mmCIF file of C-alpha atoms and ligand atoms in Angstrom:
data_model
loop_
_atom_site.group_PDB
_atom_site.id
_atom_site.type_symbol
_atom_site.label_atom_id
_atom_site.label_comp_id
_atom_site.label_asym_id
_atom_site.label_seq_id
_atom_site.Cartn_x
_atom_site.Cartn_y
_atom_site.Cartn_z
ATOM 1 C CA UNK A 1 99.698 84.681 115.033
ATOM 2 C CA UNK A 2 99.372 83.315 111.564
ATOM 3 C CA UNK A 3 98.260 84.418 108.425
ATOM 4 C CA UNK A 4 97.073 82.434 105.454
ATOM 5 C CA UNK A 5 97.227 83.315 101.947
ATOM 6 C CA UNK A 6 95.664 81.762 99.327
ATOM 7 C CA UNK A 7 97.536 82.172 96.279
ATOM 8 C CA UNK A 8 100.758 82.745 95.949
ATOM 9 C CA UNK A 9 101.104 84.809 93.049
ATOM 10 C CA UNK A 10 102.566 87.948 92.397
ATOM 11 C CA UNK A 11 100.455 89.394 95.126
ATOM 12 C CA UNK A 12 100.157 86.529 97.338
ATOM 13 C CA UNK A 13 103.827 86.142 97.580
ATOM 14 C CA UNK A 14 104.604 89.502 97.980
ATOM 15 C CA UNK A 15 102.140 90.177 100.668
ATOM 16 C CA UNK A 16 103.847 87.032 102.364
ATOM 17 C CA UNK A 17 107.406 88.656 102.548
ATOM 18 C CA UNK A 18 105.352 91.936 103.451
ATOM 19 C CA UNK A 19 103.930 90.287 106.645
ATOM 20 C CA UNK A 20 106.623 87.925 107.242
ATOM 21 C CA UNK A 21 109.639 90.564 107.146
ATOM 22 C CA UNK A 22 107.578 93.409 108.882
ATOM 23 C CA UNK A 23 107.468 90.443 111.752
ATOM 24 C CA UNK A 24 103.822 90.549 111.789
ATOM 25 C CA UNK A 25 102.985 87.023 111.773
ATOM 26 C CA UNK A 26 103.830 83.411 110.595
ATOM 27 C CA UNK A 27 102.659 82.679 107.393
ATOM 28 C CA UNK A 28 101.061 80.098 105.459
ATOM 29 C CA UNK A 29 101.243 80.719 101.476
ATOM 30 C CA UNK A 30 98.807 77.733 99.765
ATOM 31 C CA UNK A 31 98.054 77.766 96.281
ATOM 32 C CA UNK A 32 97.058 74.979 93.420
ATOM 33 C CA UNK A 33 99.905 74.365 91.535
ATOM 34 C CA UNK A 34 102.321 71.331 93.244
ATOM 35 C CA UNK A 35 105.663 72.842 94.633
ATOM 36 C CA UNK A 36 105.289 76.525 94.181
ATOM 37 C CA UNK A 37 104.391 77.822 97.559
ATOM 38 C CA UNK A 38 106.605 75.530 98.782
ATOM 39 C CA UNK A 39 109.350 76.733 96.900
ATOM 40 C CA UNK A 40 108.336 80.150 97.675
ATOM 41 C CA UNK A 41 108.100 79.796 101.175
ATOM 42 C CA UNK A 42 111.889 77.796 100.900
ATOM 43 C CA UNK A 43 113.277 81.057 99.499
ATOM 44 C CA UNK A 44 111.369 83.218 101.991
ATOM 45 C CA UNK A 45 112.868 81.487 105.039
ATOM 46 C CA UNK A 46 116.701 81.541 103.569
ATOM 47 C CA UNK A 47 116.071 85.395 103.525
ATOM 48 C CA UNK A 48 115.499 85.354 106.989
ATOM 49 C CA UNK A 49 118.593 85.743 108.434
ATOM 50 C CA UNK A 50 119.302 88.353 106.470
ATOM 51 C CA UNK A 51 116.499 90.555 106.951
ATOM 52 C CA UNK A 52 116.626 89.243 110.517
ATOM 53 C CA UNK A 53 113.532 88.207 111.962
ATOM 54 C CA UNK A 54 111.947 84.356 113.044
ATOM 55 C CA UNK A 55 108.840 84.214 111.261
ATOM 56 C CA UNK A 56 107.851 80.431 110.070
ATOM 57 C CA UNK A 57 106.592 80.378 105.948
ATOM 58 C CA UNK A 58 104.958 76.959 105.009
ATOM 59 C CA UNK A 59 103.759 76.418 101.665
ATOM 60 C CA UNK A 60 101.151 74.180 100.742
ATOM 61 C CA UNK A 61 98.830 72.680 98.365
ATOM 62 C CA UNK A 62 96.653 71.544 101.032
ATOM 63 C CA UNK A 63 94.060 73.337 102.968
ATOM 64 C CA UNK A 64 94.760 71.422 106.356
ATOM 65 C CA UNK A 65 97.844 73.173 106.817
ATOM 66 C CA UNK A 66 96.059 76.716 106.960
ATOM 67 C CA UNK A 67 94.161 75.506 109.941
ATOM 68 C CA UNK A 68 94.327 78.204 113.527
ATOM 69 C CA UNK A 69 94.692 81.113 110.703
ATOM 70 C CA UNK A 70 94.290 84.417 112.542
ATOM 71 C CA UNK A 71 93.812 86.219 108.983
ATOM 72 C CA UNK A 72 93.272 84.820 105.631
ATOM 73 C CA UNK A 73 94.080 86.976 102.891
ATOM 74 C CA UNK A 74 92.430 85.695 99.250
ATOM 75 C CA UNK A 75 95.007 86.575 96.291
ATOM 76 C CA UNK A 76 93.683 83.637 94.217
ATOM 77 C CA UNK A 77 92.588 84.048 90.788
ATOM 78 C CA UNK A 78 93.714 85.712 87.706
ATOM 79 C CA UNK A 79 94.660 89.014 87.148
ATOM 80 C CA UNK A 80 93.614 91.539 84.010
ATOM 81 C CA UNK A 81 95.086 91.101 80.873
ATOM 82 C CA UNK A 82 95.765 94.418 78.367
ATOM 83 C CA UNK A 83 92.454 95.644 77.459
ATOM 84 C CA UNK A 84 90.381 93.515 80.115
ATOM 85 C CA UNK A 85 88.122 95.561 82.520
ATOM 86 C CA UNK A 86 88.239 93.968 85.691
ATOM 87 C CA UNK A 87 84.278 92.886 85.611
ATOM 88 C CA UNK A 88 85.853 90.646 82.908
ATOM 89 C CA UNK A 89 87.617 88.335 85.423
ATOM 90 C CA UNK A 90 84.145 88.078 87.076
ATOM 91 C CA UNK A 91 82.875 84.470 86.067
ATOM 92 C CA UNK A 92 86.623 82.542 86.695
ATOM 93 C CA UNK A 93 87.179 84.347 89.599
ATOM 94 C CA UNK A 94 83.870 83.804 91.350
ATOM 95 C CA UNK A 95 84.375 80.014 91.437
ATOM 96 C CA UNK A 96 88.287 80.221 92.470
ATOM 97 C CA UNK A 97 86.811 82.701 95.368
ATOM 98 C CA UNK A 98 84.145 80.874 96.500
ATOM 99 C CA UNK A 99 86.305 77.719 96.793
ATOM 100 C CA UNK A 100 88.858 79.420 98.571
ATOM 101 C CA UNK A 101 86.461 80.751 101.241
ATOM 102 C CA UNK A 102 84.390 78.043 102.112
ATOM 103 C CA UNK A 103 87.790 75.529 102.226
ATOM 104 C CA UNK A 104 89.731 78.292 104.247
ATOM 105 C CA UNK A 105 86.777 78.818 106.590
ATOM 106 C CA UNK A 106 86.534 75.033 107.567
ATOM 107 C CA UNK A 107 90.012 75.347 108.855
ATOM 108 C CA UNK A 108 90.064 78.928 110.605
ATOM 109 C CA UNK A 109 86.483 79.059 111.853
ATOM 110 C CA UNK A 110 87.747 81.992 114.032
ATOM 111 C CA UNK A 111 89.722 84.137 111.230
ATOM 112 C CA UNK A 112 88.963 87.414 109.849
ATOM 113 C CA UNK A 113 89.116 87.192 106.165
ATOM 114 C CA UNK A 114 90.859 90.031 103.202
ATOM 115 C CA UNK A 115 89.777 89.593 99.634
ATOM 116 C CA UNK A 116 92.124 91.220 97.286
ATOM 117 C CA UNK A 117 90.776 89.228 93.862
ATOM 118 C CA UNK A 118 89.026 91.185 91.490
ATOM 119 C CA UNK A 119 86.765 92.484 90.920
ATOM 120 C CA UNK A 120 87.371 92.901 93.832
ATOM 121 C CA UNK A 121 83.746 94.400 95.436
ATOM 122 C CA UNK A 122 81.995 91.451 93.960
ATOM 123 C CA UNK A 123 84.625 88.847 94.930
ATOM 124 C CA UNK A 124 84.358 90.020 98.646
ATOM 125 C CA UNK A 125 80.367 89.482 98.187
ATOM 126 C CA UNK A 126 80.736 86.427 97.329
ATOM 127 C CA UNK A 127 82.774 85.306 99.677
ATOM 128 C CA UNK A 128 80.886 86.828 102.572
ATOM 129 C CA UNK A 129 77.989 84.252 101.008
ATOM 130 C CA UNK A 130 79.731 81.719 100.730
ATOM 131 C CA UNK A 131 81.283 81.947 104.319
ATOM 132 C CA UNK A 132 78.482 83.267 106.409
ATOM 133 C CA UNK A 133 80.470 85.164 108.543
ATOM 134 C CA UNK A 134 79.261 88.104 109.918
ATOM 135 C CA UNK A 135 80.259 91.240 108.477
ATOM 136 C CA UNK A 136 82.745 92.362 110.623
ATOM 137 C CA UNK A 137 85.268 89.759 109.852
ATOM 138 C CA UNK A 138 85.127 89.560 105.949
ATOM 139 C CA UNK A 139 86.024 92.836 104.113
ATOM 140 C CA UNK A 140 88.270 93.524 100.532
ATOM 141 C CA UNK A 141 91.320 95.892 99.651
ATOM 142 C CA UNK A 142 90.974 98.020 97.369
ATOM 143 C CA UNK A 143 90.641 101.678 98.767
ATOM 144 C CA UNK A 144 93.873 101.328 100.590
ATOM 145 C CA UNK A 145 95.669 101.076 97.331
ATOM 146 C CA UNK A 146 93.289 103.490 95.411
ATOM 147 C CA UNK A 147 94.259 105.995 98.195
ATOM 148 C CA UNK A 148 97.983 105.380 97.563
ATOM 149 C CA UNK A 149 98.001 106.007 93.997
ATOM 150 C CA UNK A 150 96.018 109.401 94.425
ATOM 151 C CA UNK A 151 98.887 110.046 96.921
ATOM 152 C CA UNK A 152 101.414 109.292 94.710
ATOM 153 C CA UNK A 153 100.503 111.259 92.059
ATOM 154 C CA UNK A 154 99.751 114.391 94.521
ATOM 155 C CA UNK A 155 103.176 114.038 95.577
ATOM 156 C CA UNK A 156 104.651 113.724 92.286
ATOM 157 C CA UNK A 157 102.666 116.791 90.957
ATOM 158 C CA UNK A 158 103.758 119.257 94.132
ATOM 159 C CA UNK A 159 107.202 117.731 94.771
ATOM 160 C CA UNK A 160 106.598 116.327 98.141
ATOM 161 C CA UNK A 161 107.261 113.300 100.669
ATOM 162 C CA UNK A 162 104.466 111.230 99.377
ATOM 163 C CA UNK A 163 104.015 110.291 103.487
ATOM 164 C CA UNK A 164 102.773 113.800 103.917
ATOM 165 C CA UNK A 165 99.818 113.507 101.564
ATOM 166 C CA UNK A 166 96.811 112.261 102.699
ATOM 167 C CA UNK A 167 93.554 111.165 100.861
ATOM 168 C CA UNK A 168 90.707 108.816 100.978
ATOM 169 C CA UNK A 169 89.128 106.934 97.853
ATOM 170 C CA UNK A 170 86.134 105.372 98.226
ATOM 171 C CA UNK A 171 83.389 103.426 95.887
ATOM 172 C CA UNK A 172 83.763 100.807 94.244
ATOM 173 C CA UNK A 173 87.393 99.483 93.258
ATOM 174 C CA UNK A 174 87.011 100.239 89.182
ATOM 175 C CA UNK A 175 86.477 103.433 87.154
ATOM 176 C CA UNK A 176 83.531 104.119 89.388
ATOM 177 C CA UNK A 177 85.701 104.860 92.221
ATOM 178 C CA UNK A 178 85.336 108.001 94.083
ATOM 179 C CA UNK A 179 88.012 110.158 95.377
ATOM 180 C CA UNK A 180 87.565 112.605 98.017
ATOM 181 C CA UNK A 181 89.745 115.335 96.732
ATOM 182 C CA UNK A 182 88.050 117.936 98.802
ATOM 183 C CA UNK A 183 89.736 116.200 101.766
ATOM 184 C CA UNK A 184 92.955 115.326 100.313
ATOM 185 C CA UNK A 185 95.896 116.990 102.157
ATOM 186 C CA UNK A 186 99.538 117.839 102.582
ATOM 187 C CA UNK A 187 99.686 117.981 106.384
ATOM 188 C CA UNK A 188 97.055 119.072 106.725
ATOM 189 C CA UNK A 189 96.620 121.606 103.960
ATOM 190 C CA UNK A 190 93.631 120.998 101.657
ATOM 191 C CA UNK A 191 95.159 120.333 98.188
ATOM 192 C CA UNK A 192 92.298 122.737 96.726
ATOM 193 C CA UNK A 193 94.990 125.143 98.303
ATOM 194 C CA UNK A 194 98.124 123.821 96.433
ATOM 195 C CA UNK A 195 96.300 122.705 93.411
ATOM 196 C CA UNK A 196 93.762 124.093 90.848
ATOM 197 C CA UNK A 197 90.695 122.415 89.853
ATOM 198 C CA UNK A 198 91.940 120.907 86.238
ATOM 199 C CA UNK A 199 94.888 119.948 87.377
ATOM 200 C CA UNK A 200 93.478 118.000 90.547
ATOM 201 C CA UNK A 201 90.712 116.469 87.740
ATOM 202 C CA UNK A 202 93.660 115.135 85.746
ATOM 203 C CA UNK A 203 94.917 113.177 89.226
ATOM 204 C CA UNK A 204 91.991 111.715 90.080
ATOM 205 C CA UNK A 205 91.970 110.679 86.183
ATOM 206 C CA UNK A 206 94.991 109.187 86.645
ATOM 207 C CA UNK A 207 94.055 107.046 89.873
ATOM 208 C CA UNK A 208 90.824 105.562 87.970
ATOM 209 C CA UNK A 209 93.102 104.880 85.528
ATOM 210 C CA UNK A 210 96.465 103.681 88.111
ATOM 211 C CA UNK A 211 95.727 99.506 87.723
ATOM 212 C CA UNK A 212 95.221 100.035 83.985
ATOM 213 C CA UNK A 213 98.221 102.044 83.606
ATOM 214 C CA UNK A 214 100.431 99.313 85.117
ATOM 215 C CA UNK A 215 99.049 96.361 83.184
ATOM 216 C CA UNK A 216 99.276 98.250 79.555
ATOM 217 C CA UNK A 217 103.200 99.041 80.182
ATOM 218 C CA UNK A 218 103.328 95.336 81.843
ATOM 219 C CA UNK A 219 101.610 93.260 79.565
ATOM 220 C CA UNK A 220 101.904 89.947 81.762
ATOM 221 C CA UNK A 221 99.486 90.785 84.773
ATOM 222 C CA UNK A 222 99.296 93.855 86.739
ATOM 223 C CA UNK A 223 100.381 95.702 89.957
ATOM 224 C CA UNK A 224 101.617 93.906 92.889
ATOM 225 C CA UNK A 225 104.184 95.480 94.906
ATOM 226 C CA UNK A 226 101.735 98.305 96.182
ATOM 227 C CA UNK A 227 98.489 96.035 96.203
ATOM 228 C CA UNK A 228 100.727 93.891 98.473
ATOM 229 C CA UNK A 229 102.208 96.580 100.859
ATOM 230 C CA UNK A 230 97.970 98.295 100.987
ATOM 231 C CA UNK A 231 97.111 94.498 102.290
ATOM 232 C CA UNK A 232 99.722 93.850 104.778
ATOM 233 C CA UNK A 233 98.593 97.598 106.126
ATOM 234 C CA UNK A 234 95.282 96.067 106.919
ATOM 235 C CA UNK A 235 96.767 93.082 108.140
ATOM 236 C CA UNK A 236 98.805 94.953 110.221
ATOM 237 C CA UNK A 237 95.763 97.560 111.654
ATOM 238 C CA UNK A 238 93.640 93.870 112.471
ATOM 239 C CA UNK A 239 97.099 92.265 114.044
ATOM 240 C CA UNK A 240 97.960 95.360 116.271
ATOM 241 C CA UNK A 241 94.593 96.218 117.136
ATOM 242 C CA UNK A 242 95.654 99.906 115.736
ATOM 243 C CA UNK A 243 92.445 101.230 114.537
ATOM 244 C CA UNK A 244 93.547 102.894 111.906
ATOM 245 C CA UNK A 245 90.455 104.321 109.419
ATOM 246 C CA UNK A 246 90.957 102.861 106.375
ATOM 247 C CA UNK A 247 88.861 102.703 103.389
ATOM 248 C CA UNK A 248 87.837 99.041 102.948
ATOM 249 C CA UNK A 249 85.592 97.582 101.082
ATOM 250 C CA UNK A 250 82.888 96.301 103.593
ATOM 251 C CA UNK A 251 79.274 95.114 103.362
ATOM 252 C CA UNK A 252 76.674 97.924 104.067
ATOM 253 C CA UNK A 253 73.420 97.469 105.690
ATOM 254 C CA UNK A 254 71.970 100.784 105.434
ATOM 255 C CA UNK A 255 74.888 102.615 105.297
ATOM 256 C CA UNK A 256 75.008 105.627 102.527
ATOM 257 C CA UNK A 257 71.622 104.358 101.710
ATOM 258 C CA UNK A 258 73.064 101.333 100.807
ATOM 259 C CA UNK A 259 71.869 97.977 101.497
ATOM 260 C CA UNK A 260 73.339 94.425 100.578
ATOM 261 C CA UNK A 261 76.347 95.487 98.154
ATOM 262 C CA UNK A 262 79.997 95.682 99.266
ATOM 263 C CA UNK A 263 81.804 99.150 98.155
ATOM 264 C CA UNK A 264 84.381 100.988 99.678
ATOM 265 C CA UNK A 265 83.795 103.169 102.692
ATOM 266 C CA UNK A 266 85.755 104.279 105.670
ATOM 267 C CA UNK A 267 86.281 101.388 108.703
ATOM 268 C CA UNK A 268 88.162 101.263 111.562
ATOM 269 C CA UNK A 269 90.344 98.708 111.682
ATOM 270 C CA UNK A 270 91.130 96.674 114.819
ATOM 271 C CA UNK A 271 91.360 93.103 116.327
ATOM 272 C CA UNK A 272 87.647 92.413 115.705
ATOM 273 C CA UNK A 273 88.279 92.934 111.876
ATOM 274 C CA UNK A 274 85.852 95.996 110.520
ATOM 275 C CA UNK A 275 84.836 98.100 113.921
ATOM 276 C CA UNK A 276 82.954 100.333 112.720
ATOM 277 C CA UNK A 277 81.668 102.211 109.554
ATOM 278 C CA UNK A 278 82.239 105.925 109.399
ATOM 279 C CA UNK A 279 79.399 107.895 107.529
ATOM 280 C CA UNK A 280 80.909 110.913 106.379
ATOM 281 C CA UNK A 281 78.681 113.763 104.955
ATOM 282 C CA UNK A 282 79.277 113.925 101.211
ATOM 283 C CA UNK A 283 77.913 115.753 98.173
ATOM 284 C CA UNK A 284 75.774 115.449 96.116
ATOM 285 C CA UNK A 285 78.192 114.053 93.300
ATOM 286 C CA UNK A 286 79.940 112.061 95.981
ATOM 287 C CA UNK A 287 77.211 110.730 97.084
ATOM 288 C CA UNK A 288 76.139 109.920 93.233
ATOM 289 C CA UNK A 289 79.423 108.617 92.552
ATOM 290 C CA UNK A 290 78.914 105.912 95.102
ATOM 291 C CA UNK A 291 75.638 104.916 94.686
ATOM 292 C CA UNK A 292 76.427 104.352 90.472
ATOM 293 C CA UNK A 293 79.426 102.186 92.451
ATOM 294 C CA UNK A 294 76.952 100.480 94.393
ATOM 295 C CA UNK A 295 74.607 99.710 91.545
ATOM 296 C CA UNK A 296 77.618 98.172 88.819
ATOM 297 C CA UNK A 297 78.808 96.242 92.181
ATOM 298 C CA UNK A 298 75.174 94.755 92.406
ATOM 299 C CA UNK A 299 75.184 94.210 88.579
ATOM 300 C CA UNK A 300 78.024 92.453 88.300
ATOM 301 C CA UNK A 301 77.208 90.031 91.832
ATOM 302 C CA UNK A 302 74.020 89.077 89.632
ATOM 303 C CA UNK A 303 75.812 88.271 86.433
ATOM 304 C CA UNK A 304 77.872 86.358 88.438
ATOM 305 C CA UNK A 305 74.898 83.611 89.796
ATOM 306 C CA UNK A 306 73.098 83.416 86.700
HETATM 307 P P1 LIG B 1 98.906 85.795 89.747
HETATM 308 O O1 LIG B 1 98.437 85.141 88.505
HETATM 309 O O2 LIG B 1 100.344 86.163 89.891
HETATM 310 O O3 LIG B 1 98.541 84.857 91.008
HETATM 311 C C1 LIG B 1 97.312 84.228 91.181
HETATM 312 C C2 LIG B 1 97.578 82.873 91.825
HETATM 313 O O4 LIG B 1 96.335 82.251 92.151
HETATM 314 C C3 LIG B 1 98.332 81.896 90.924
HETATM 315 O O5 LIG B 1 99.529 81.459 91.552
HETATM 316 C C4 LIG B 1 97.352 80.745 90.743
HETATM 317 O O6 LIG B 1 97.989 79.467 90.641
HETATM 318 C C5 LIG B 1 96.521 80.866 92.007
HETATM 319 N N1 LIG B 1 95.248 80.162 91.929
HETATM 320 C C6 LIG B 1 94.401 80.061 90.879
HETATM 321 N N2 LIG B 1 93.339 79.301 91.209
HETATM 322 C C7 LIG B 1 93.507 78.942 92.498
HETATM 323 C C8 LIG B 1 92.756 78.160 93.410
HETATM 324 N N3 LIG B 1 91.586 77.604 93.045
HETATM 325 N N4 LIG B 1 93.231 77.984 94.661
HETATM 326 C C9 LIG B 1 94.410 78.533 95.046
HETATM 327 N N5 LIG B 1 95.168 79.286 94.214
HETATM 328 C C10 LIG B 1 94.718 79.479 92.970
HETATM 329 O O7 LIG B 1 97.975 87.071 89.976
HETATM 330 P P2 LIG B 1 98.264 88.343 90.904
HETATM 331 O O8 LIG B 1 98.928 89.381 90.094
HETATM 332 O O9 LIG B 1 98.878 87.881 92.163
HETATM 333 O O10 LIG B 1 96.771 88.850 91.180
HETATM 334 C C11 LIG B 1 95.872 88.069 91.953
HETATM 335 C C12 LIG B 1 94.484 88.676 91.962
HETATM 336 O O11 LIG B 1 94.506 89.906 92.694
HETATM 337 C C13 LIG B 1 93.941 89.042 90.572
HETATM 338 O O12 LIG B 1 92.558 88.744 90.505
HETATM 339 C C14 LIG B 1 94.162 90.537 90.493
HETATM 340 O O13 LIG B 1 93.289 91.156 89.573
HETATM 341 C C15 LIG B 1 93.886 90.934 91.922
HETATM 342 N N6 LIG B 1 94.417 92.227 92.336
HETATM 343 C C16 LIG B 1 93.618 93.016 93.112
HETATM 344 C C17 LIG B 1 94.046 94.235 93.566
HETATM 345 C C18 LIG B 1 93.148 95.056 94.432
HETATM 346 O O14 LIG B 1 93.394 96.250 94.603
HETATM 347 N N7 LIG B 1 92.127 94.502 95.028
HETATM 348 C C19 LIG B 1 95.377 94.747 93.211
HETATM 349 C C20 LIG B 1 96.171 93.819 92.446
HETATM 350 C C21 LIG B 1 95.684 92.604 92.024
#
């Protein structure tokens, strides 16, 4: 199989070493400025018989080479700055995205498509428009990410294997986002268990906050190694045909009582792209949380036209 990725940033070059060195797929890493992905994609293949696999890496500056893609993964675009909310990326970002799709689509009629620009809810909604595809095969990442961090900082807090925490964020991929710490668990065990109530507030704090964190102490763009690895998981679920639920950012027809917005809900995962939605029961506030996601989402797609 092969996967295309359309800029090859930070992101989109880690993601390529991701799904290249995992041995998930060939890869083809395109981006606009001359020589970069190809020089990328040079280094990428003299690691390879190091980290011993066969995977081919082209780069390119031209969409023709992308064309058969299994999966294309959209990375292009800019990334926050100190003191930027993501919504302000939204103008410059919608035009890179909307490029990107309908040129990738041209070439890969057949592909399922991964939007990890931000903001990233909008930039997925776009991109649906812009490629017609059905919406199945077009979905963003975001909640695989925002699930990590809340992980991360479980594990930190209790002292344990961060691959024995589990937890689902959902919502929008922003401050609005909505983590399910009722259901968040160390095999098993319900953190509400392990935890008390301020100091599981403070976590969840701390995920809203986990993007923002990164680009303050960076200053020159913002998180990529996790964003990366969170992608090349759902690359990896579509690839495989694993399943897995995930929480992806998907377009909702009724779903939550909600209806023509993309936000962040649990999907299985498979060959066909986005299988199916899972409606969990939530509360009240849950179910408020999203909806307020749902509603900045639809905000921000209609700044973006005007
Ligand atoms: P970066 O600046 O390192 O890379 C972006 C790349 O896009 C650059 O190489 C640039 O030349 C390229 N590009 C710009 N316009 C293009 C076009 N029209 N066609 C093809 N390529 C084009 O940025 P980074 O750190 O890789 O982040 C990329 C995007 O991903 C940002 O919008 C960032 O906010 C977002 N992001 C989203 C996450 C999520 O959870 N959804 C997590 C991390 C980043």
């Amino acid at each position: 199989p092969r996967v295309t990725i359309v800029g090859a940033g930070r992101v989109g070059s880690t993601l390529a070493q991701r799904v290249a060195e995992k041995n998930l797929a060939d890869v083809v890493l395109l981006d606009i400025i001359a020589g970069m992905p190809q020089g990328l994609a040079l280094d990428l293949m003299e690691a390879r018989g190091i980290e011993i696999h066969n995977r081919q890496i082209i780069g390119t500056n031209n969409y023709a080479d992308t064309s058969g893609s299994q999966i294309v993964v959209i990375t292009a675009g800019f990334p926050r700055k100190p003191g930027m909310s993501r919504d302000d990326l939204l103008k410059i970002n919608a035009k890179i995205v909307v490029e990107a799709a309908k040129n990738a689509i041209a070439h890969s009629p057949n592909a399922i498509f991964i939007v990890v620009t931000n903001p990233l809810d909008v930039m997925t909604y776009l991109a649906w428009q812009a490629t017609g595809l059905p919406r199945d095969r077009i979905m963003g990442m975001a909640g695989v990410l925002d699930s990590a961090r809340f992980e991360t900082f479980i594990a930190l807090e209790l002292g344990v294997l961060p691959a024995d925490v589990k937890a689902m964020v959902l919502g929008s991929h922003g401050d609005l986002m909505v983590p399910l710490s009722r259901y968040a668990t160390v095999n098993g065990i319900p953190i509400t268990e392990l935890l008390d109530a301020a100091t599981i507030e403070r976590l969840v704090e701390r995920t809203r906050n986990g993007g923002a964190e990164i680009v303050e102490l960076m200053h020159t763009g913002g998180a990529f190694f996790a964003p990366a690895s969170a992608t090349s998981v759902m690359v990896e679920s579509i690839l495989l045909n694993q399943s897995r639920l995930l929480p992806v950012a998907a377009y909702l027809q009724g779903e939550y009582g909600l209806e023509d917005v993309v936000i962040g809900v649990p999907c299985r995962l498979g060959c066909g792209g986005i299988e199916s939605i899972l409606e969990l029961t939530l509360t009240d506030e849950e179910r408020e949380g999203l909806h307020t996601s749902a509603r900045s989402v639809r905000q921000n797609i209609e700044r973006s036209q005007e």
